[in-house]
Amino acid sequence: GHDIANPAAREAIWHAAQDCDVFINNAYTTEDWFAQTELLWTFWRGWRNSESEKRIVCISSWAGTVVDRFKDMEPYAVQKNTLDVACQQLTTMPLRNCRILNVKPGYVDTPALKARDVSKMRPQDLARLIVTLLQSRDYWVPEITVLPY
């Protein structure tokens, strides 16, 4: 993977993926809390006037909109809230073919949450939902919150 805290790495990601139709912005680092938002800006600037359809999928978190019961997640929640606000602002821009889908899942069963005793959704279920939303040509969902039972 790339160290997205490094601006040169973000540019390298852009150059490697600029010809793709979909970019999944699922990066996270504790080295630069706003690197994921910077990566969103990099792709949005590059694709905002695209002649072909482009989609940016940001994997944010429900933690960005709620006070989490785990105090050690506060910096993470602030970073995700920043990403949410950037996505909201960019989705109001009149663009031809570049759309943003901001996905805000609750707890997902990943190694980072292995020790947490909470209800978690399976990553493959979240992925299936994202694919379904991307494949639709009848509607566009700019933001969705998905929580496990």
Coordinates of N, CA and C in Angstrom, one line a residue, residues 88-147:
Q88 N -20.1 16.2 1.6 CA -21.4 17.0 1.5 C -21.2 18.2 0.6
Q89 N -20.1 19.0 0.8 CA -19.8 20.2 0.1 C -19.6 19.8 -1.4
L90 N -18.9 18.8 -1.7 CA -18.6 18.5 -3.1 C -19.8 17.9 -3.8
T91 N -20.7 17.3 -3.1 CA -21.9 16.7 -3.8 C -22.9 17.8 -4.2
T92 N -22.7 19.0 -3.7 CA -23.6 20.2 -4.1 C -23.0 20.9 -5.3
M93 N -21.8 20.5 -5.7 CA -21.2 21.2 -6.9 C -21.9 20.6 -8.2
P94 N -22.2 21.5 -9.1 CA -22.8 21.1 -10.4 C -21.7 20.4 -11.3
L95 N -21.6 19.1 -11.2 CA -20.6 18.4 -12.0 C -21.3 17.6 -13.0
R96 N -20.7 17.3 -14.2 CA -21.3 16.5 -15.2 C -21.2 15.1 -14.9
N97 N -20.0 14.5 -14.7 CA -19.9 13.1 -14.6 C -19.1 12.6 -13.4
C98 N -18.8 13.4 -12.4 CA -18.1 12.9 -11.2 C -19.0 13.0 -10.0
R99 N -19.3 11.8 -9.5 CA -20.2 11.7 -8.3 C -19.5 11.1 -7.2
I100 N -19.9 11.5 -6.0 CA -19.3 11.0 -4.8 C -20.4 10.2 -4.0
L101 N -20.0 9.0 -3.5 CA -20.8 8.2 -2.6 C -20.0 8.1 -1.3
N102 N -20.6 8.7 -0.3 CA -20.0 8.6 1.1 C -20.7 7.6 1.9
V103 N -20.0 6.5 2.2 CA -20.5 5.4 3.0 C -20.1 5.5 4.4
K104 N -21.1 5.5 5.3 CA -20.8 5.7 6.7 C -21.2 4.4 7.5
P105 N -20.4 3.4 7.5 CA -20.7 2.1 8.2 C -20.6 2.3 9.7
G106 N -21.3 1.4 10.4 CA -21.1 1.3 11.8 C -19.9 0.3 12.0
Y107 N -19.9 -0.4 13.0 CA -18.7 -1.3 13.2 C -18.7 -2.4 12.2
V108 N -17.5 -2.6 11.6 CA -17.3 -3.6 10.6 C -16.3 -4.6 11.2
D109 N -16.5 -5.8 10.9 CA -15.6 -6.9 11.5 C -14.3 -6.9 10.8
T110 N -13.4 -6.1 11.3 CA -12.0 -6.0 10.7 C -11.0 -6.2 11.9
P111 N -9.8 -6.4 11.5 CA -8.8 -6.6 12.6 C -8.7 -5.5 13.6
A112 N -8.9 -4.3 13.1 CA -8.9 -3.1 14.1 C -9.9 -3.2 15.2
L113 N -11.0 -3.9 14.9 CA -12.1 -4.0 15.9 C -12.3 -5.4 16.5
K114 N -11.3 -6.2 16.3 CA -11.4 -7.6 16.7 C -11.7 -7.7 18.2
A115 N -11.0 -6.9 19.0 CA -11.2 -6.9 20.5 C -12.4 -6.2 21.0
R116 N -13.1 -5.5 20.2 CA -14.3 -4.8 20.6 C -15.5 -5.7 20.7
D117 N -16.2 -5.7 21.8 CA -17.4 -6.5 22.0 C -18.6 -5.7 21.6
V118 N -18.8 -5.6 20.3 CA -19.9 -4.9 19.8 C -20.5 -5.7 18.6
S119 N -21.7 -5.4 18.2 CA -22.3 -6.0 17.0 C -21.6 -5.4 15.7
K120 N -21.1 -6.3 14.9 CA -20.3 -5.8 13.7 C -20.9 -6.4 12.4
M121 N -20.8 -5.7 11.3 CA -21.3 -6.2 10.0 C -20.1 -6.8 9.3
R122 N -20.4 -7.7 8.4 CA -19.4 -8.4 7.6 C -18.9 -7.5 6.5
P123 N -17.6 -7.4 6.3 CA -17.1 -6.6 5.2 C -17.7 -6.9 3.8
Q124 N -17.9 -8.2 3.6 CA -18.5 -8.6 2.2 C -19.9 -8.0 2.1
D125 N -20.6 -7.9 3.1 CA -22.0 -7.4 3.0 C -21.9 -5.9 2.7
L126 N -21.0 -5.2 3.3 CA -20.8 -3.8 3.0 C -20.4 -3.6 1.5
A127 N -19.5 -4.4 1.1 CA -19.0 -4.4 -0.3 C -20.1 -4.6 -1.3
R128 N -21.0 -5.6 -1.0 CA -22.1 -5.9 -1.9 C -23.1 -4.6 -2.0
L129 N -23.3 -4.0 -0.9 CA -24.1 -2.8 -0.9 C -23.5 -1.7 -1.8
I130 N -22.2 -1.5 -1.6 CA -21.6 -0.5 -2.4 C -21.6 -0.8 -3.9
V131 N -21.4 -2.0 -4.3 CA -21.5 -2.4 -5.7 C -22.9 -2.2 -6.2
T132 N -23.9 -2.5 -5.4 CA -25.3 -2.3 -5.9 C -25.6 -0.8 -6.1
L133 N -25.1 0.0 -5.2 CA -25.3 1.5 -5.4 C -24.5 2.0 -6.6
L134 N -23.4 1.5 -6.8 CA -22.6 2.0 -8.0 C -23.2 1.5 -9.3
Q135 N -23.8 0.4 -9.3 CA -24.4 -0.2 -10.6 C -25.7 0.5 -11.0
S136 N -26.3 1.2 -10.1 CA -27.6 1.8 -10.4 C -27.4 3.0 -11.4
R137 N -28.3 3.0 -12.4 CA -28.3 4.2 -13.3 C -29.6 4.9 -13.1
D138 N -30.5 4.4 -12.2 CA -31.8 5.1 -12.0 C -31.7 6.1 -10.9
Y139 N -30.7 6.0 -10.0 CA -30.7 6.9 -8.9 C -29.2 7.1 -8.4
W140 N -29.0 8.1 -7.7 CA -27.6 8.4 -7.1 C -27.8 8.6 -5.6
V141 N -27.1 7.9 -4.8 CA -27.1 8.1 -3.4 C -25.8 8.7 -2.9
P142 N -25.9 10.0 -2.6 CA -24.6 10.7 -2.2 C -24.1 10.3 -0.9
E143 N -24.9 9.8 0.1 CA -24.5 9.4 1.4 C -25.4 8.4 2.0
I144 N -24.8 7.4 2.6 CA -25.6 6.3 3.2 C -24.9 5.9 4.5
T145 N -25.7 5.7 5.6 CA -25.3 5.2 6.8 C -25.8 3.7 6.9
V146 N -24.9 2.8 7.2 CA -25.2 1.4 7.3 C -24.8 0.9 8.7
L147 N -25.8 0.3 9.5 CA -25.4 -0.1 10.8 C -25.8 -1.6 10.9

